PDB file of C-alpha atoms in Angstrom:
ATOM      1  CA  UNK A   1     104.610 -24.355 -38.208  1.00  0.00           C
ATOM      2  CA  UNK A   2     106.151 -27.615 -37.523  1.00  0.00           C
ATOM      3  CA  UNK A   3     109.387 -27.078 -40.238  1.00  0.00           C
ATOM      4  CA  UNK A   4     109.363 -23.396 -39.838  1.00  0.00           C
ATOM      5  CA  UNK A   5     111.932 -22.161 -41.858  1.00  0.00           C
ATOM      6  CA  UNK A   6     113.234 -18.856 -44.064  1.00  0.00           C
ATOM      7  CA  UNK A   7     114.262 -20.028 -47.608  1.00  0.00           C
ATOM      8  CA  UNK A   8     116.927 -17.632 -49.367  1.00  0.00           C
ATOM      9  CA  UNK A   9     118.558 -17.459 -53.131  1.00  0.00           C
ATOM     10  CA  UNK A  10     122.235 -15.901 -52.765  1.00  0.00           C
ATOM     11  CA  UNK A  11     125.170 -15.256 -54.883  1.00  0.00           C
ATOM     12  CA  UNK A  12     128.229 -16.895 -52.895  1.00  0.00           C
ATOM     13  CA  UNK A  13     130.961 -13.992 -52.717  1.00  0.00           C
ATOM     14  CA  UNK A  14     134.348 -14.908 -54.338  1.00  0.00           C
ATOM     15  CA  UNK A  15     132.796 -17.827 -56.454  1.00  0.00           C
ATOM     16  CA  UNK A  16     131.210 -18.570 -59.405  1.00  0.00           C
ATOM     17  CA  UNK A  17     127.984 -20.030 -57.625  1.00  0.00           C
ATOM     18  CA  UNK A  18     124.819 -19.346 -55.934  1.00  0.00           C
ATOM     19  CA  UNK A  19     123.328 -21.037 -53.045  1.00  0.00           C
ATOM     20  CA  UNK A  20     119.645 -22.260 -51.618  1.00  0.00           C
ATOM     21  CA  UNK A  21     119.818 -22.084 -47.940  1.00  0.00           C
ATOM     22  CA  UNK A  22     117.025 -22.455 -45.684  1.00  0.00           C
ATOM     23  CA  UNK A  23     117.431 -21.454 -41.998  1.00  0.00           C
ATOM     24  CA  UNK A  24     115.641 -21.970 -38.927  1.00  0.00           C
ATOM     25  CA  UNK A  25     112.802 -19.596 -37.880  1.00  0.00           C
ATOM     26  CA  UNK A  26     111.598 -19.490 -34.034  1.00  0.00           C
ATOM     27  CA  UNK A  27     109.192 -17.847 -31.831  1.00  0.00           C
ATOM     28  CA  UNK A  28     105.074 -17.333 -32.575  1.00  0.00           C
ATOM     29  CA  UNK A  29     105.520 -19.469 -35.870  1.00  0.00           C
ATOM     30  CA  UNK A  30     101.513 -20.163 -35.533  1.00  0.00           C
ATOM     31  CA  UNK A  31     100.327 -16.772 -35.754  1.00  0.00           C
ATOM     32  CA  UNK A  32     101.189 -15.287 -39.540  1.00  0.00           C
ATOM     33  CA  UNK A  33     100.862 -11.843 -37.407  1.00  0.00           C
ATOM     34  CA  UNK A  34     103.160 -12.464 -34.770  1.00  0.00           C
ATOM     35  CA  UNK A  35     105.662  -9.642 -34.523  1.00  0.00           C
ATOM     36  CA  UNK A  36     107.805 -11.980 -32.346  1.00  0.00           C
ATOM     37  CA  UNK A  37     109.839 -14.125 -34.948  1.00  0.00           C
ATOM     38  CA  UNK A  38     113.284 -14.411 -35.036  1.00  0.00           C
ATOM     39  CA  UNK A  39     115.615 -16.247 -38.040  1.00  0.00           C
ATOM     40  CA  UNK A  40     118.702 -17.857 -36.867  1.00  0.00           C
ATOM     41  CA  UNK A  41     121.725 -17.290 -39.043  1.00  0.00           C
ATOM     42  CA  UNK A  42     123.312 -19.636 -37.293  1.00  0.00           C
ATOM     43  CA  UNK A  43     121.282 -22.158 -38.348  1.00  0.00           C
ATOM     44  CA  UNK A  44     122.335 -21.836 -41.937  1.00  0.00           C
ATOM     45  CA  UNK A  45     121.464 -25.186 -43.995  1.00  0.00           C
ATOM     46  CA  UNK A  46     122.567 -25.694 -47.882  1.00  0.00           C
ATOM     47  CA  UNK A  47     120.096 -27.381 -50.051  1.00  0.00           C
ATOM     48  CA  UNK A  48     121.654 -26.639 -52.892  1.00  0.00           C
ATOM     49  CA  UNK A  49     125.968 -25.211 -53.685  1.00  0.00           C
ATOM     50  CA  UNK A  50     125.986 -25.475 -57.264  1.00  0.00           C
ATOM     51  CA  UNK A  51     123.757 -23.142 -58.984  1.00  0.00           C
ATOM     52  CA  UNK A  52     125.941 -22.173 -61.883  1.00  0.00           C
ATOM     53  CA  UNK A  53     126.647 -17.835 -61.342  1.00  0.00           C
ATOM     54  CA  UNK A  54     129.146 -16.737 -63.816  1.00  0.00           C
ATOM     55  CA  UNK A  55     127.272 -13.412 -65.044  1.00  0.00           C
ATOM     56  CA  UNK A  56     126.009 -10.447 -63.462  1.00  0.00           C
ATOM     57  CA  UNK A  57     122.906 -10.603 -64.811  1.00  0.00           C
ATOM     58  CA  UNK A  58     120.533 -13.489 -65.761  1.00  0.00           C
ATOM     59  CA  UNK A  59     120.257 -14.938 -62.796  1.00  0.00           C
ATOM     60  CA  UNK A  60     116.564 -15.154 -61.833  1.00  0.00           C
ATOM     61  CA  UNK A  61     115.418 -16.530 -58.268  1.00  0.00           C
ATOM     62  CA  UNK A  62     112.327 -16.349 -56.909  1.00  0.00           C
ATOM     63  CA  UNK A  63     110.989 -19.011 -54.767  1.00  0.00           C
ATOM     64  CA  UNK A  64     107.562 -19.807 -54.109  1.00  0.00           C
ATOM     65  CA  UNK A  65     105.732 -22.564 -52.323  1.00  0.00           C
ATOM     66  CA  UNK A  66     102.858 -24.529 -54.970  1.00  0.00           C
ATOM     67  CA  UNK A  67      99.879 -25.677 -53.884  1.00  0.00           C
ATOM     68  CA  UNK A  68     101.112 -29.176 -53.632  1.00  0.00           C
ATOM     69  CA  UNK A  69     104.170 -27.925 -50.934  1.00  0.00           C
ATOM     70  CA  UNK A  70     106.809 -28.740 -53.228  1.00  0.00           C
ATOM     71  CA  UNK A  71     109.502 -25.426 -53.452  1.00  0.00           C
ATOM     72  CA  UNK A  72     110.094 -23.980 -56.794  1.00  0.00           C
ATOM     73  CA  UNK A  73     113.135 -21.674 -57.419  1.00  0.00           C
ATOM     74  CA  UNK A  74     113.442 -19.976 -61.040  1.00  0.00           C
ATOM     75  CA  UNK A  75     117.144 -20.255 -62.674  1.00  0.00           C
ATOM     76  CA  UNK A  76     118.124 -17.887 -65.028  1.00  0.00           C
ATOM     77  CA  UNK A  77     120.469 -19.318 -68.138  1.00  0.00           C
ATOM     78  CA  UNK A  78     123.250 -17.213 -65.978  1.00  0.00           C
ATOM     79  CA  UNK A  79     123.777 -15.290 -69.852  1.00  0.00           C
ATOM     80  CA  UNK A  80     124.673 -18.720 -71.215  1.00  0.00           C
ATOM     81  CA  UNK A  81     121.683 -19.165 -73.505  1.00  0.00           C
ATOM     82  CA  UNK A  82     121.625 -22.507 -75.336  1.00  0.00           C
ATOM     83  CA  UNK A  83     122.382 -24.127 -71.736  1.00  0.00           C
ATOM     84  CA  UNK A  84     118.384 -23.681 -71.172  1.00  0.00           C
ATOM     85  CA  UNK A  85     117.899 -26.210 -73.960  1.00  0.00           C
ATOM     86  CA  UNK A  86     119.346 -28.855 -71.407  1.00  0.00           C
ATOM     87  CA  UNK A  87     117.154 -30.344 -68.622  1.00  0.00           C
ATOM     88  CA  UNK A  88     120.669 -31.468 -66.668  1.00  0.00           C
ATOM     89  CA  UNK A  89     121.969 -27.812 -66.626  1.00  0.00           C
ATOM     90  CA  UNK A  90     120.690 -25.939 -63.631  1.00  0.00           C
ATOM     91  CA  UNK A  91     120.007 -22.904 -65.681  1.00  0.00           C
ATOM     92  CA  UNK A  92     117.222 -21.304 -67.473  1.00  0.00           C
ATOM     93  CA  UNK A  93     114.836 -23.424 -65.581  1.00  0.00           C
ATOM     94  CA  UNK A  94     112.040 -23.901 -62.717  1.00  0.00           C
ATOM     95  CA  UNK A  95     113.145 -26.698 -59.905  1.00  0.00           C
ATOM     96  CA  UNK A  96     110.673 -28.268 -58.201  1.00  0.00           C
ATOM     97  CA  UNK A  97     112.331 -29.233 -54.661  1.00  0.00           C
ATOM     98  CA  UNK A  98     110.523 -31.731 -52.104  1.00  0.00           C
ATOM     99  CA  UNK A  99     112.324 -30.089 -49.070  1.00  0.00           C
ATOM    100  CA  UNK A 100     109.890 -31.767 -46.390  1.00  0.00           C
ATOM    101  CA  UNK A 101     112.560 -34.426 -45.382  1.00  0.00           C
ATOM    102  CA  UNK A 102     115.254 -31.963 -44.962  1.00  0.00           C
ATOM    103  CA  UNK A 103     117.190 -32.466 -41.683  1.00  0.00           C
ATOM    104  CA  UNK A 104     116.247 -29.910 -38.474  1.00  0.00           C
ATOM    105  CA  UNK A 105     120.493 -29.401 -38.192  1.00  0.00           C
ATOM    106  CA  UNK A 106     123.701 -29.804 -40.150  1.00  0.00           C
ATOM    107  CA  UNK A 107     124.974 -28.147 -43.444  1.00  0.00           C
ATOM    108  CA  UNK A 108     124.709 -30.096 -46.017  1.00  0.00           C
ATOM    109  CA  UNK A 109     124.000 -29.760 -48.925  1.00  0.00           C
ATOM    110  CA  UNK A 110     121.699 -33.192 -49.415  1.00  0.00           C
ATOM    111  CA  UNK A 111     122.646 -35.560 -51.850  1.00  0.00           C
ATOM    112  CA  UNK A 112     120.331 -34.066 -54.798  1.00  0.00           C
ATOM    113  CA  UNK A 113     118.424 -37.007 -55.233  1.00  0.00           C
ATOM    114  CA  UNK A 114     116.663 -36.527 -51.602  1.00  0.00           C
ATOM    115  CA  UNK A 115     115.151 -33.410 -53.111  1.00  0.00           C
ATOM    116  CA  UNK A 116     113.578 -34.523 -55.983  1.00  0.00           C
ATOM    117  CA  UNK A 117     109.847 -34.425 -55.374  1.00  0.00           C
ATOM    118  CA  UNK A 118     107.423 -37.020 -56.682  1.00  0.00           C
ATOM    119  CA  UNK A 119     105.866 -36.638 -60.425  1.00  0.00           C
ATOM    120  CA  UNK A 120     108.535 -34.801 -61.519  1.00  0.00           C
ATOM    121  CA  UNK A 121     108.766 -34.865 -65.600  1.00  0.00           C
ATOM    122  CA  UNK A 122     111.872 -35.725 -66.215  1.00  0.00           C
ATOM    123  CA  UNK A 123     113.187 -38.958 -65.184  1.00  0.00           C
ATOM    124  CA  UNK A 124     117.253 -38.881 -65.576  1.00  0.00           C
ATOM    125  CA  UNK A 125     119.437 -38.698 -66.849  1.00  0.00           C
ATOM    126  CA  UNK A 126     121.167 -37.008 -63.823  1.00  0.00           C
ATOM    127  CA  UNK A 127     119.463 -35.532 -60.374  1.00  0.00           C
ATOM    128  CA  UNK A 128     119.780 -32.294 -61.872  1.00  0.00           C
ATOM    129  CA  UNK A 129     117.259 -32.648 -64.492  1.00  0.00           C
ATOM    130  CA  UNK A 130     114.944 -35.107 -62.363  1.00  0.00           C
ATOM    131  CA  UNK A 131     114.866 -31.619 -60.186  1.00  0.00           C
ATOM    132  CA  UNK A 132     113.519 -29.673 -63.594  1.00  0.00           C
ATOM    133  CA  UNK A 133     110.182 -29.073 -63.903  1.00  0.00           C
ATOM    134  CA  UNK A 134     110.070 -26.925 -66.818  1.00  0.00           C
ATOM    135  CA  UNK A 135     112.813 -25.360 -68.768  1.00  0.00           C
ATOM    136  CA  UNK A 136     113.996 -23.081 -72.176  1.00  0.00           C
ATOM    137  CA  UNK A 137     113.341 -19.565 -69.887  1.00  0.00           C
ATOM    138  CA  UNK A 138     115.841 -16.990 -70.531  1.00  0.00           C
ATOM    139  CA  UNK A 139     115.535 -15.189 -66.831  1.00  0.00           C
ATOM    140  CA  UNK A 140     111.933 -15.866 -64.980  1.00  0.00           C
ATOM    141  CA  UNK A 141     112.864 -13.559 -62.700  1.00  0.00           C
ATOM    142  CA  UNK A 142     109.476 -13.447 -60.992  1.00  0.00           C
ATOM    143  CA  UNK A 143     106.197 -15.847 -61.182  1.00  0.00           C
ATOM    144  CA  UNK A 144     103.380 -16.553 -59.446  1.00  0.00           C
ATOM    145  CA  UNK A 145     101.225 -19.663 -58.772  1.00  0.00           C
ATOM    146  CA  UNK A 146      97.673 -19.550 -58.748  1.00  0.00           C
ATOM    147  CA  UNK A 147      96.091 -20.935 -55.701  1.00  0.00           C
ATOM    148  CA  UNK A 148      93.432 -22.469 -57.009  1.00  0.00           C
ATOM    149  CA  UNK A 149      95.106 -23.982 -59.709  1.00  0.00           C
ATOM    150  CA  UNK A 150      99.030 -24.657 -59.158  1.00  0.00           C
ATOM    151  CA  UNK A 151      99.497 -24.137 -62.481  1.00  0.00           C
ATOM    152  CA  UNK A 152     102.616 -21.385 -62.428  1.00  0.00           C
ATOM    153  CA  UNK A 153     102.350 -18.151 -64.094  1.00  0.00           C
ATOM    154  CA  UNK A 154     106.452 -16.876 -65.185  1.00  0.00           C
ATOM    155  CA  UNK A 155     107.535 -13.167 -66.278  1.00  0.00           C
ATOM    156  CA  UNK A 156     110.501 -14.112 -68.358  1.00  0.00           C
ATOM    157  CA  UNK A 157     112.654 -11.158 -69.498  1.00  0.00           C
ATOM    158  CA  UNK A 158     112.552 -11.055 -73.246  1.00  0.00           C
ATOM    159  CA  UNK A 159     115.744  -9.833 -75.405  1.00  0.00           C
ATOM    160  CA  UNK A 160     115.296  -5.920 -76.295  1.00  0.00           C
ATOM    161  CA  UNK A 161     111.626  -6.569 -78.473  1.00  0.00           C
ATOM    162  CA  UNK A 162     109.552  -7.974 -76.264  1.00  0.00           C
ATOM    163  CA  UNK A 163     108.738  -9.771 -72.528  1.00  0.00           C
ATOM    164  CA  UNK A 164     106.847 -12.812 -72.261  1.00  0.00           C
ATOM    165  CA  UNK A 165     104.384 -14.422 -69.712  1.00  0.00           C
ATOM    166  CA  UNK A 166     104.607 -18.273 -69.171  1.00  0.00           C
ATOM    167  CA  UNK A 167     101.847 -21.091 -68.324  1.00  0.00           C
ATOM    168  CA  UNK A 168     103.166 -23.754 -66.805  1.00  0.00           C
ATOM    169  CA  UNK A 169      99.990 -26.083 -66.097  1.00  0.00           C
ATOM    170  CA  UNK A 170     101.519 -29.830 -65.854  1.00  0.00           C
ATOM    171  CA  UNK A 171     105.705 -29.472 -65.915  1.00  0.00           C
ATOM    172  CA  UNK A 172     107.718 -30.548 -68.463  1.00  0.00           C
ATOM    173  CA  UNK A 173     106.835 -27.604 -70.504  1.00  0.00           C
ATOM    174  CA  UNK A 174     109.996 -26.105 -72.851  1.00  0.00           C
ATOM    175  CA  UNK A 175     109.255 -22.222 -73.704  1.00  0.00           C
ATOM    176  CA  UNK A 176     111.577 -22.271 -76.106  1.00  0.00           C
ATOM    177  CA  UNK A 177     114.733 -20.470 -75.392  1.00  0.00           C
ATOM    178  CA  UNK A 178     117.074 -19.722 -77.296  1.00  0.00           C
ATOM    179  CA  UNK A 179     115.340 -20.581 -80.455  1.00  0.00           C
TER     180      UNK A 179
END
């Protein structure tokens, strides 16, 4: 309730990119029932401008909260496969974001590096992959975390034979696509 705020995946129109965004959300933000919440568009805010979008499909992003309040957004390998075999390529991934320091107004995006969130596995060489927490997924287009755990549980789409569930229990994990 005190950084109450909508987080949203979106393809950018007439570019090759998507975009995180998180925007401001007002009224009863202490009841979880409240009927009387409002999101300001207005109060759009770009964490992120550079999520690579050059295919229709493959895309992925879900975002989901972890137990330890970190953000994680699934990125699909955008139908550029052997790109999820690099931890600096922000595709065929899992970021983990720390967005609590995020500023209440402005556009940004943040310099990258102010979203990186503590114990993160990979330690450079570029903010991109110190954002990875787990890579080599084809399109996790959904997953789940389990609440008692935080370990992260990933539906990857397979390619025509078969689909395949993830466990992600410490980060750093590679599942392996393309290979």
């Amino acid at each position: 309730p005190g950084r109450p705020f909508l987080y949203v995946y979106s393809s950018h129109a007439g570019t090759s990119t998507s975009y995180l965004s998180m925007f401001t959300v007002t009224g009863d933000v202490s009841d979880p029932t409240s009927g009387n919440l409002t999101i300001s568009l207005g109060s759009q805010y770009n964490l992120h401008t550079d999520i690579p979008d050059v295919a229709s499909n493959h895309n992925a992003g879900t975002l989901r909260f972890g137990t330890d309040k970190m953000l994680y957004v699934s990125l699909g390998d955008d139908a550029t496969s052997c790109s999820a075999q690099d931890s600096t390529d922000l595709r065929g991934c899992i970021l983990r974001l720390n967005v609590a320091g995020m500023p209440l107004s402005g556009s940004g995006p943040p310099t990258k590096s102010a979203l990186v969130a503590a114990g993160n596995p990979y330690p450079g060489p570029t903010d991109n992959a110190r954002l990875n927490y787990c890579g080599g997924l084809r399109n996790p287009f959904r997953f789940s975390v389990d609440r008692t755990t935080g370990d992260l549980f990933i539906a990857d789409v397979g390619q025509n034979a078969f689909e395949e569930v993830d466990w992600v229990q410490h980060g750093h994990e590679n599942f392996g696509w393309p290979f």
